[in-house]
XYZ file of C-alpha atoms in Angstrom:
666
model
C 48.254 -12.673 30.391
C 45.815 -10.881 28.074
C 43.605 -13.984 28.080
C 43.544 -14.046 31.875
C 42.603 -10.372 32.013
C 39.741 -11.011 29.562
C 38.592 -13.973 31.618
C 38.551 -11.797 34.736
C 36.456 -9.216 32.907
C 33.998 -11.920 31.846
C 33.562 -13.059 35.446
C 33.043 -9.483 36.576
C 30.534 -8.774 33.781
C 28.706 -12.024 34.483
C 28.362 -11.062 38.151
C 27.161 -7.587 37.167
C 24.557 -9.094 34.820
C 23.263 -11.457 37.521
C 23.174 -8.605 40.033
C 21.101 -6.423 37.713
C 18.709 -9.326 37.011
C 18.283 -9.995 40.740
C 17.635 -6.316 41.502
C 14.965 -6.134 38.825
C 13.220 -9.322 39.938
C 13.175 -8.196 43.579
C 11.187 -5.040 42.805
C 7.683 -5.167 44.223
C 5.036 -5.440 41.526
C 3.193 -2.673 43.373
C 6.135 -0.261 43.361
C 4.973 3.169 42.267
C 8.235 3.897 40.481
C 8.558 0.474 38.830
C 8.755 1.888 35.308
C 11.538 4.273 36.292
C 13.466 1.373 37.838
C 13.025 -0.611 34.610
C 14.311 2.391 32.640
C 17.389 2.685 34.878
C 18.022 -1.055 34.555
C 17.831 -0.723 30.773
C 20.496 1.986 30.899
C 22.723 -0.225 33.074
C 22.375 -3.233 30.756
C 23.088 -1.029 27.725
C 26.332 0.219 29.336
C 27.315 -3.339 30.225
C 26.691 -4.412 26.635
C 28.922 -1.592 25.391
C 31.714 -2.828 27.677
C 31.647 -6.435 26.489
C 31.323 -5.420 22.851
C 34.405 -3.301 23.296
C 36.415 -6.544 23.058
C 36.620 -8.754 19.963
C 34.103 -11.623 20.127
C 35.462 -14.972 21.305
C 33.967 -18.429 21.791
C 34.149 -17.971 25.565
C 32.682 -14.441 25.675
C 29.925 -14.593 23.067
C 27.320 -16.565 25.150
C 27.505 -13.940 27.924
C 27.425 -11.120 25.377
C 24.282 -12.492 23.740
C 22.673 -12.987 27.157
C 23.327 -9.346 28.076
C 22.033 -8.353 24.641
C 18.880 -10.398 25.338
C 18.286 -8.594 28.649
C 18.900 -5.177 27.060
C 16.394 -5.815 24.259
C 13.747 -7.248 26.622
C 13.861 -4.080 28.706
C 13.832 -1.947 25.573
C 10.659 -3.741 24.453
C 9.216 -3.374 27.948
C 9.612 0.373 27.579
C 7.901 0.183 24.156
C 11.086 0.932 22.275
C 10.576 -1.610 19.464
C 12.534 0.542 17.036
C 14.821 -0.165 14.130
C 17.761 0.146 16.526
C 16.582 -3.011 18.317
C 16.659 -4.945 15.032
C 20.152 -3.629 14.410
C 21.312 -4.751 17.865
C 20.110 -8.303 17.230
C 21.676 -8.435 13.775
C 25.035 -7.102 14.996
C 25.031 -9.513 17.944
C 24.494 -12.513 15.655
C 27.208 -11.356 13.235
C 29.644 -11.030 16.170
C 28.682 -14.539 17.256
C 29.442 -15.861 13.795
C 32.779 -14.037 13.791
C 33.691 -15.697 17.092
C 33.591 -19.015 15.238
C 35.536 -17.591 12.265
C 32.404 -17.149 10.167
C 31.477 -14.192 7.986
C 28.151 -12.766 6.801
C 27.456 -9.507 4.977
C 23.865 -9.826 3.679
C 21.002 -7.827 5.260
C 18.603 -10.809 5.424
C 18.527 -11.910 9.062
C 16.634 -15.125 8.221
C 19.568 -16.279 6.087
C 21.877 -15.370 8.961
C 19.848 -17.632 11.305
C 20.084 -20.440 8.758
C 23.846 -20.046 8.338
C 24.428 -20.122 12.111
C 22.155 -23.157 12.491
C 24.034 -25.103 9.795
C 27.611 -24.137 10.659
C 27.815 -23.928 14.471
C 26.854 -26.749 16.841
C 28.259 -25.551 20.174
C 25.324 -26.139 22.649
C 26.222 -23.140 24.833
C 26.268 -20.795 21.851
C 23.100 -22.322 20.330
C 21.216 -21.741 23.595
C 22.277 -18.092 23.590
C 21.236 -17.756 19.941
C 17.825 -19.268 20.733
C 17.271 -16.421 23.182
C 17.711 -13.930 20.367
C 15.490 -15.980 18.069
C 12.736 -15.462 20.640
C 13.260 -11.727 20.569
C 13.323 -11.636 16.775
C 9.958 -13.447 16.752
C 8.639 -10.788 19.123
C 9.758 -8.017 16.759
C 8.108 -9.760 13.817
C 4.910 -10.137 15.828
C 4.808 -6.359 16.327
C 4.883 -6.027 12.521
C 2.346 -8.866 11.994
C 5.010 -10.804 10.046
C 3.984 -14.343 10.973
C 5.430 -15.678 7.724
C 8.957 -14.779 8.842
C 8.378 -16.533 12.159
C 7.261 -19.605 10.208
C 10.510 -19.475 8.225
C 12.663 -19.401 11.387
C 10.610 -22.180 12.970
C 11.256 -24.213 9.846
C 15.003 -23.731 10.350
C 14.802 -24.740 14.001
C 12.612 -27.715 13.187
C 15.194 -29.035 10.766
C 17.862 -28.544 13.451
C 16.051 -30.111 16.417
C 13.249 -32.401 15.240
C 15.466 -35.424 14.564
C 15.937 -36.001 18.271
C 12.690 -34.589 19.598
C 10.220 -37.165 18.340
C 7.965 -34.381 17.143
C 5.792 -34.607 14.080
C 7.514 -32.183 11.692
C 4.395 -30.947 9.925
C 3.966 -27.175 10.113
C 0.747 -27.488 12.109
C 2.805 -28.451 15.157
C 5.261 -25.573 14.971
C 3.302 -23.234 17.204
C 2.476 -26.054 19.632
C 6.209 -26.691 19.697
C 6.716 -23.195 21.124
C 3.777 -23.503 23.531
C 4.935 -26.838 24.948
C 8.442 -25.488 25.622
C 10.157 -28.077 23.424
C 11.724 -25.297 21.378
C 12.631 -22.764 24.053
C 13.912 -24.633 27.067
C 15.469 -22.686 29.922
C 18.996 -23.957 30.507
C 20.324 -24.553 34.010
C 20.977 -21.305 35.816
C 19.278 -19.188 33.168
C 16.787 -17.915 35.718
C 19.657 -16.059 37.383
C 20.902 -14.595 34.113
C 17.706 -13.613 32.231
C 15.250 -10.875 33.155
C 12.494 -12.888 31.419
C 12.544 -16.666 31.088
C 12.460 -18.245 27.639
C 9.454 -20.361 28.568
C 7.441 -17.240 29.507
C 8.533 -15.488 26.337
C 7.588 -18.572 24.294
C 4.087 -18.591 25.800
C 3.776 -14.898 25.031
C 4.785 -15.449 21.390
C 2.310 -18.313 21.071
C -0.589 -16.294 22.511
C 0.045 -13.263 20.300
C 0.596 -15.351 17.172
C -2.693 -17.192 17.743
C -4.423 -13.849 18.310
C -3.116 -12.455 15.019
C -3.910 -15.658 13.088
C -7.436 -15.731 14.491
C -7.920 -12.065 13.684
C -6.832 -12.681 10.092
C -9.277 -15.570 9.690
C -12.027 -13.334 11.045
C -11.164 -10.608 8.525
C -11.380 -13.271 5.806
C -14.913 -14.109 7.117
C -13.694 -17.598 8.062
C -15.450 -17.319 11.418
C -15.460 -20.972 12.444
C -11.692 -21.326 12.050
C -11.162 -17.924 13.670
C -13.038 -19.065 16.782
C -10.954 -22.259 17.026
C -7.673 -20.325 16.795
C -8.765 -17.549 19.185
C -9.830 -20.131 21.758
C -6.262 -21.478 21.634
C -4.976 -17.938 22.182
C -7.225 -17.600 25.245
C -5.467 -20.605 26.807
C -2.067 -18.911 26.541
C -0.299 -16.227 28.567
C -2.885 -13.422 28.449
C -3.132 -10.092 30.166
C -6.620 -9.072 31.259
C -6.898 -6.718 28.320
C -5.834 -9.266 25.690
C -8.121 -11.939 27.133
C -11.029 -9.489 26.993
C -10.184 -8.618 23.390
C -9.988 -12.295 22.435
C -13.436 -12.904 23.933
C -14.752 -9.822 22.118
C -13.507 -11.146 18.762
C -14.990 -14.595 19.452
C -18.258 -12.885 20.351
C -18.216 -10.974 17.070
C -17.523 -14.175 15.116
C -20.393 -15.902 16.926
C -22.735 -13.039 16.053
C -21.679 -13.309 12.406
C -22.481 -17.042 12.519
C -26.036 -16.237 13.746
C -25.307 -17.344 17.309
C -26.368 -14.215 19.210
C -26.681 -15.875 22.625
C -23.186 -17.332 22.349
C -21.949 -13.888 21.298
C -23.541 -12.283 24.348
C -21.907 -14.861 26.630
C -18.467 -14.072 25.247
C -19.092 -10.325 25.568
C -19.980 -10.924 29.263
C -16.762 -12.896 29.748
C -14.823 -10.072 28.085
C -16.222 -7.563 30.580
C -15.511 -9.948 33.469
C -11.900 -10.225 32.284
C -11.506 -6.461 31.879
C -14.243 -4.049 32.899
C -12.560 -1.430 30.695
C -13.193 -3.435 27.511
C -15.953 -1.072 26.426
C -15.988 -2.396 22.869
C -17.502 -5.627 24.252
C -20.302 -3.631 25.882
C -20.912 -1.776 22.626
C -21.121 -4.966 20.553
C -23.418 -6.512 23.157
C -25.745 -3.527 22.691
C -25.736 -4.128 18.931
C -26.649 -7.799 19.436
C -29.496 -6.771 21.768
C -30.700 -4.467 18.985
C -30.582 -7.366 16.527
C -32.652 -9.445 18.963
C -35.056 -6.478 19.439
C -34.365 -6.513 23.197
C -34.852 -2.759 23.508
C -34.523 -2.436 27.295
C -31.291 -4.455 27.355
C -29.901 -2.438 24.445
C -30.654 0.899 26.118
C -29.234 -0.322 29.429
C -25.983 -1.358 27.730
C -25.719 1.961 25.882
C -26.421 3.909 29.078
C -23.676 1.991 30.936
C -21.369 2.684 28.013
C -22.185 6.398 28.044
C -21.546 6.644 31.797
C -18.257 4.734 31.483
C -17.070 6.984 28.668
C -18.054 10.064 30.690
C -15.507 9.013 33.313
C -12.949 7.615 30.874
C -10.116 9.768 32.252
C -10.566 8.113 35.655
C -10.669 4.698 33.956
C -7.345 5.367 32.255
C -5.795 6.742 35.444
C -6.605 3.532 37.290
C -5.246 1.276 34.570
C -2.604 -0.949 36.214
C -2.318 -3.792 33.749
C -0.044 -6.662 34.796
C 2.819 -4.397 35.795
C 4.895 -7.399 36.872
C 5.132 -8.600 33.252
C 8.005 -6.953 31.427
C 6.484 -7.475 27.962
C 2.703 -7.466 27.779
C 0.760 -9.143 24.950
C -1.001 -5.910 23.987
C 2.406 -4.420 23.090
C 2.880 -7.093 20.430
C -0.594 -7.282 18.904
C -1.127 -4.533 16.363
C -4.747 -4.325 15.182
C -5.146 -2.320 11.946
C -6.467 1.201 12.511
C -9.225 0.476 9.979
C -10.674 -2.235 12.230
C -13.273 -0.802 14.592
C -14.034 -4.001 16.486
C -11.615 -3.320 19.338
C -11.521 0.463 19.081
C -12.596 2.285 22.207
C -16.025 3.612 21.346
C -16.329 7.374 21.037
C -18.633 9.064 23.568
C -20.228 11.134 20.789
C -21.109 7.975 18.894
C -22.705 6.292 21.913
C -24.635 9.414 22.872
C -25.903 9.685 19.305
C -26.983 6.032 19.313
C -29.001 6.643 22.483
C -30.562 9.841 21.161
C -31.425 8.265 17.831
C -32.901 5.148 19.466
C -35.149 7.245 21.689
C -36.187 9.322 18.660
C -37.153 6.158 16.766
C -39.139 4.981 19.794
C -40.998 8.294 20.121
C -39.541 9.073 23.571
C -38.955 12.684 22.632
C -38.133 14.168 26.062
C -35.275 11.694 26.547
C -34.263 12.238 22.926
C -34.038 16.005 23.333
C -31.836 15.805 26.433
C -29.385 13.420 24.767
C -29.194 15.570 21.645
C -28.618 18.754 23.653
C -25.777 17.028 25.547
C -24.398 15.979 22.185
C -24.546 19.479 20.697
C -22.876 20.917 23.801
C -20.029 18.421 23.402
C -19.286 19.708 19.900
C -18.154 22.957 21.490
C -15.556 21.141 23.608
C -12.035 20.603 22.370
C -12.081 16.954 23.401
C -14.933 16.126 21.044
C -13.764 17.894 17.895
C -12.818 14.658 16.133
C -16.389 13.420 16.029
C -15.853 11.067 13.109
C -13.250 8.805 14.783
C -15.837 6.345 16.034
C -16.558 2.640 16.179
C -19.237 2.848 13.547
C -18.547 4.728 10.311
C -22.300 5.165 9.709
C -22.600 8.054 12.179
C -24.149 11.050 10.364
C -22.357 14.290 9.605
C -22.554 16.983 12.298
C -25.203 19.091 10.450
C -27.449 16.033 10.279
C -27.083 15.503 14.035
C -28.152 19.127 14.574
C -31.186 18.547 12.361
C -32.100 15.351 14.205
C -31.945 17.418 17.400
C -34.328 19.927 15.808
C -36.776 17.100 15.056
C -36.705 15.967 18.699
C -37.185 19.517 19.968
C -40.122 20.040 17.589
C -41.856 16.981 18.995
C -41.182 18.285 22.519
C -42.805 21.591 21.522
C -39.603 23.480 22.363
C -40.096 25.698 19.343
C -37.668 28.485 20.234
C -34.905 25.893 20.724
C -35.777 24.494 17.295
C -35.308 27.925 15.738
C -31.944 28.395 17.508
C -30.561 24.959 16.571
C -31.742 25.259 12.961
C -30.250 28.747 12.661
C -26.861 27.309 13.667
C -26.932 25.158 10.525
C -28.588 27.668 8.210
C -26.179 30.494 9.066
C -23.016 28.396 8.637
C -23.989 26.352 5.592
C -26.107 28.625 3.391
C -23.184 30.948 2.692
C -21.307 27.995 1.135
C -23.958 27.536 -1.562
C -23.429 29.443 -4.794
C -24.165 27.998 -8.224
C -27.142 26.016 -9.428
C -26.786 22.271 -9.782
C -27.898 20.518 -12.942
C -28.114 16.742 -13.061
C -27.615 15.461 -16.591
C -28.726 11.867 -17.096
C -27.108 9.734 -19.768
C -29.526 6.887 -20.226
C -28.687 5.415 -23.647
C -26.468 2.669 -22.274
C -28.801 2.097 -19.346
C -31.759 1.529 -21.687
C -29.818 -0.926 -23.842
C -29.045 -3.153 -20.856
C -31.374 -5.253 -18.768
C -31.836 -3.090 -15.681
C -33.337 -5.915 -13.663
C -30.112 -7.880 -13.967
C -27.703 -5.034 -13.424
C -26.747 -3.199 -10.281
C -25.653 -0.207 -12.361
C -27.606 3.022 -12.058
C -27.920 5.545 -14.908
C -24.838 7.649 -15.458
C -25.315 11.135 -14.109
C -23.230 14.265 -14.323
C -23.342 17.183 -11.936
C -22.462 20.476 -13.477
C -22.897 24.199 -13.293
C -24.450 25.603 -16.453
C -21.244 25.625 -18.505
C -19.096 22.825 -17.156
C -19.600 19.075 -16.725
C -17.795 17.033 -14.092
C -17.113 13.303 -14.100
C -20.114 10.961 -14.071
C -21.476 9.478 -10.883
C -24.290 7.202 -9.786
C -25.863 6.071 -6.546
C -23.243 3.339 -6.383
C -20.300 5.550 -7.357
C -18.745 8.586 -5.750
C -20.306 11.847 -6.832
C -17.941 14.591 -7.923
C -16.653 15.635 -4.507
C -17.337 19.340 -4.757
C -20.807 18.949 -6.274
C -21.822 16.199 -3.898
C -20.891 18.399 -0.975
C -22.779 21.353 -2.470
C -25.846 19.125 -2.761
C -25.443 18.207 0.922
C -25.226 21.911 1.826
C -28.494 22.574 -0.005
C -30.310 19.680 1.660
C -29.073 20.607 5.144
C -29.866 24.314 4.801
C -33.273 23.619 3.271
C -34.123 21.253 6.128
C -33.068 23.870 8.679
C -35.372 26.457 7.056
C -38.156 23.843 6.899
C -37.981 23.225 10.641
C -37.839 26.935 11.371
C -40.945 27.332 9.237
C -42.725 24.572 11.163
C -41.620 26.019 14.511
C -42.872 29.528 13.623
C -46.141 27.993 12.394
C -46.639 26.272 15.747
C -45.812 29.559 17.482
C -48.615 31.123 15.386
C -46.131 33.472 13.682
C -47.631 33.165 10.238
C -45.399 35.671 8.474
C -42.055 34.201 9.657
C -43.327 30.728 8.925
C -44.101 31.544 5.285
C -40.739 33.330 4.949
C -38.793 30.278 6.095
C -40.820 27.831 3.991
C -40.071 30.082 1.005
C -36.346 30.085 1.816
C -36.452 26.306 1.919
C -38.214 26.079 -1.449
C -35.871 28.566 -3.111
C -32.851 26.522 -2.024
C -34.349 23.273 -3.274
C -35.140 24.813 -6.642
C -31.416 25.405 -7.117
C -31.218 21.696 -7.929
C -32.677 20.774 -11.314
C -32.864 17.270 -12.703
C -33.066 17.121 -16.487
C -32.374 14.866 -19.436
C -29.945 16.124 -22.093
C -31.900 18.129 -24.708
C -30.956 15.752 -27.500
C -31.593 12.518 -25.599
C -35.230 12.221 -26.597
C -35.893 10.041 -23.542
C -39.275 9.939 -21.780
C -39.820 11.939 -18.607
C -40.654 8.829 -16.591
C -36.923 8.077 -16.484
C -36.547 11.173 -14.345
C -39.147 9.815 -11.960
C -37.318 6.475 -11.801
C -34.123 8.291 -10.869
C -35.877 10.345 -8.196
C -37.236 7.170 -6.639
C -33.874 5.373 -6.540
C -31.289 8.011 -5.680
C -31.190 8.794 -1.968
C -30.279 12.472 -2.301
C -33.105 13.073 -4.766
C -35.589 11.192 -2.576
C -34.655 13.575 0.235
C -35.001 16.524 -2.163
C -38.517 15.467 -3.208
C -39.572 14.845 0.392
C -38.361 18.282 1.497
C -40.117 19.967 -1.436
C -43.380 18.285 -0.532
C -43.117 19.260 3.144
C -42.164 22.874 2.370
C -44.939 23.423 -0.189
C -47.475 21.815 2.141
C -46.316 23.937 5.092
C -46.516 27.139 3.076
C -49.871 26.128 1.614
C -51.364 25.591 5.092
C -50.087 28.982 6.263
C -51.492 30.733 3.186
C -54.845 29.030 3.742
C -54.901 30.296 7.321
C -54.461 33.820 5.922
C -57.372 33.263 3.556
C -55.158 33.154 0.446
C -56.811 29.975 -0.787
C -55.796 30.235 -4.447
C -52.117 30.563 -3.522
C -52.563 27.798 -0.938
C -54.068 25.521 -3.590
C -51.133 26.115 -5.924
C -48.620 25.207 -3.182
C -50.500 22.056 -2.193
C -50.659 20.933 -5.815
C -46.885 21.453 -6.158
C -46.436 19.428 -2.982
C -48.332 16.492 -4.481
C -46.232 16.726 -7.639
C -43.120 16.248 -5.504
C -44.647 13.472 -3.376
C -48.080 12.214 -4.496
C -48.598 9.883 -1.520
C -48.874 12.415 1.315
C -52.255 11.937 2.971
C -51.840 15.149 5.011
C -51.340 17.138 1.791
C -54.391 15.515 0.179
C -56.467 16.377 3.266
C -55.478 20.067 3.196
C -55.880 20.225 -0.592
C -59.432 18.897 -0.326
C -60.254 21.448 2.369
C -58.937 24.315 0.204
C -60.848 23.057 -2.848
C -63.997 22.947 -0.725
C -63.468 26.544 0.375
C -63.000 27.541 -3.276
C -66.327 25.837 -4.142
C -64.508 23.324 -6.338
C -66.301 20.509 -4.592
C -66.278 17.941 -7.365
C -62.503 18.205 -7.597
C -62.364 17.792 -3.823
C -64.324 14.529 -4.137
C -61.997 13.297 -6.885
C -58.887 13.932 -4.787
C -60.435 12.412 -1.680
C -61.104 9.173 -3.499
C -57.329 8.841 -4.007
C -56.538 8.904 -0.277
C -56.757 5.130 0.356
C -54.379 4.331 -2.481
C -52.036 7.121 -1.369
C -51.990 5.786 2.208
C -51.075 2.318 0.967
C -48.260 3.599 -1.256
C -46.989 5.767 1.611
C -46.645 2.688 3.843
C -44.564 0.953 1.172
C -42.403 4.028 0.535
C -41.901 4.560 4.262
C -39.898 1.317 4.306
C -37.344 2.843 1.939
C -34.430 4.369 3.787
C -34.648 8.113 4.320
C -32.335 9.828 6.835
C -33.799 10.308 10.259
C -33.384 14.080 10.083
C -36.017 14.273 7.301
C -39.145 13.719 9.370
C -42.496 15.393 8.835
C -43.716 17.362 11.825
C -46.987 18.233 10.163
C -49.991 17.659 12.375
C -51.262 14.167 11.674
C -54.859 13.967 10.525
C -56.770 11.978 13.120
C -59.652 9.619 12.453
C -62.282 12.139 13.584
C -61.037 14.771 11.119
C -60.855 12.221 8.327
C -64.381 10.975 9.023
C -65.706 14.536 9.131
C -64.374 15.265 5.638
C -65.634 11.936 4.336
C -69.090 12.618 5.737
C -69.144 16.132 4.256
C -68.189 14.844 0.816
C -70.606 11.939 0.961
C -73.438 14.347 1.765
C -72.411 16.488 -1.175
C -72.353 13.494 -3.540
C -75.693 12.323 -2.206
C -77.283 15.736 -2.793
C -75.868 15.829 -6.335
C -77.368 12.406 -7.029
C -80.797 13.515 -5.801
C -80.748 16.581 -8.060
C -80.048 14.431 -11.095
C-alpha cells in the first residue's frame, strides 16, 4: 500500500516537473519579465525537489529526483547563483543515489564519488540521470577555471564508455567527445523533462573550456597554439559577447606574432559580432599606432570615446541571448589582472587622445581634450581613474601638468596659472624634509657594469635616518619615492606658472615662481657617502640613468634659464649670467640656454667668452638630439621660445665680425 502511494506521488511529481519545463520553454524570448518568470520557476523546482527528497531514495524514484535536481541547478546557474550551496546540492543528490543502490560514501571528494558510482552501478536509467549532474559539475568547475578536475571526470567516463564507442581513448579526444555528443546523449523523452538539453549543455562546456584553454596558452605566450584552440572555441555555442571576446584574443595573439593586418581583421570581426566589444576597438587603435596609421588610430579612439560617453545607454540596451538559460560569459572567468577584455575606461581613452594630439603638435585639440579630462575628475563616476586597460596611464598630477603644457602652447596663460595652482596648492603642503640620495658604489664598481642590469644601490634618507636601498630597477622606499614625486610635480607646476607669467609680461611674478621651483628642486641632494672616496663622475652617471633624476636635472635647467632670461630683461645681467651658468651645469646641451648666455656675456663686454660658448653650440645640438630620444615624461616639456635660424645667424654674424676685428688688430 505504501509502495503504491509512493508510486502515485512519483507520477504526480513527474507530471509537475514536465509541466514546469513546458511553461518555461513556452515563454517568449522577448518577454519583458522573462527573468522574473525564470526566478519563479526556480522556486517551484526547489519546492518540488524538497518534496521528493522528503522520501527515502529508491531505485525507482532516484532518476526523477536527479532530473528535478538538474533543472533546479540549471535555473540557479541561470540566475547567477553558482554558490557553494549548488555544489552541496549536487553532492547530496549523488550520495542519495548511491544509497538507493545500498551504497555508502562519506568522503568530501566528489571526483571519488563519481568514480565509485561509475564502478558500482550499471543501471542505464540511473547512469543517464547521473550524467546530467556530471554536466552541471563540469559547469561549476568551469566557473572556477578548474579544467583539471573536468579532465579527471572525463577520464572516468572514458573508461566507462569507450569500450563500446569506438573512440580513440587518448586525452586529446576528450573534449571532442563532448562536442560531438557521444558523451552526453539526450535520452528519449528528455526534452520534455529537462529545461536545458544535455547536447546544448555539452556544447556550452566545450566552448567555454576551449576559451579558457586558449586564454591560458596566450598568457603563456604560446600564441600559435592559443589561436588554434580559440578558433575551435569560435565554432562552438557562442553568445555574441563571447564570440567577440574570442576574436579579440585571437587578434591580440596575431599582433604579438607580428601579424598586424590579421589582428585588425579579427578586431573587425569582434565588433561585427558585438558592437559593444569596445576592447576590440581599443586594441585596433593600438595596432594602428604600431603601424603609424595616425588618422586611423585617432578615428578609432574618437569612436571609442563617443561610445564610452554613452555607455549607460549601451548597457541599458544589452539584451544578450535571453533565450539561453546559461550563457557562456557566466562560465568564463577572466582574471581581474588581465586588461585585454576589460572595458576601457573613458578617462584612459580621453587621455590617449589628448596625449596623441600633444605629441603631434595639435595644441587646440589637445587643450580641449585635457580640459574635458580635468572636468571629469570632479565627477563621482570618474574617481577611480586608475582602473584602466593600460596600467601606464600617468598619475593625476601628471595629467594636470600635461594639460598645462597644452594650454601654454595655446597661449591660454591664465588657464595655465589656474591648472598649475591646483597641483601646487595641493601637493606642496605634503613636502617637508630634505631628501638625500646616498650612493653605495663599491659593489657596482667591482662588477662589470656592461654585463649587468643592476644599477648602483641608492638609499633615500632624511639627514639622520636611512631607509632600505633602491635602484631604478627596484622599488624606492615608498614614502621617499612619493615625496620625490611631490617635489617634481610641484616644481613643474611652479615652472609653468613662471613661464606663463613671463609670457604675460609679468616679470616679478615670473621670477617669483621660477625661484619657488628652484627652491623645491634644491631640497633633493645627490651625494656620495663621505668615506666612499669615489669620483664625482659617478654622480653624473646616475643622473643620466635614473628617470627621476633626469627629470630633476631638466627642471633645474629650465627654471634657471627662465629666471635668467627674466633677470636679463630687468637689466640684472650679472645675476642673469649666474642663473644661465647654473642651468648649463644641470643640462649642458640646451641650445636655448647657450644662446641667452652668449647674449648676456656680450652685454657684459665678455665677448671672448661669448665666442667660446658659441663654438660649443653645434656639439650641444647634436647631443641634445641623442638625449631627446631618452624617455622623459610628456609633462616635462620646455616652453621656452625656440631660437629661430634668423636669430642664430644674427649672433653668429656678430661674433664673426668681432673675431675678424680682433684678428685685424693683431
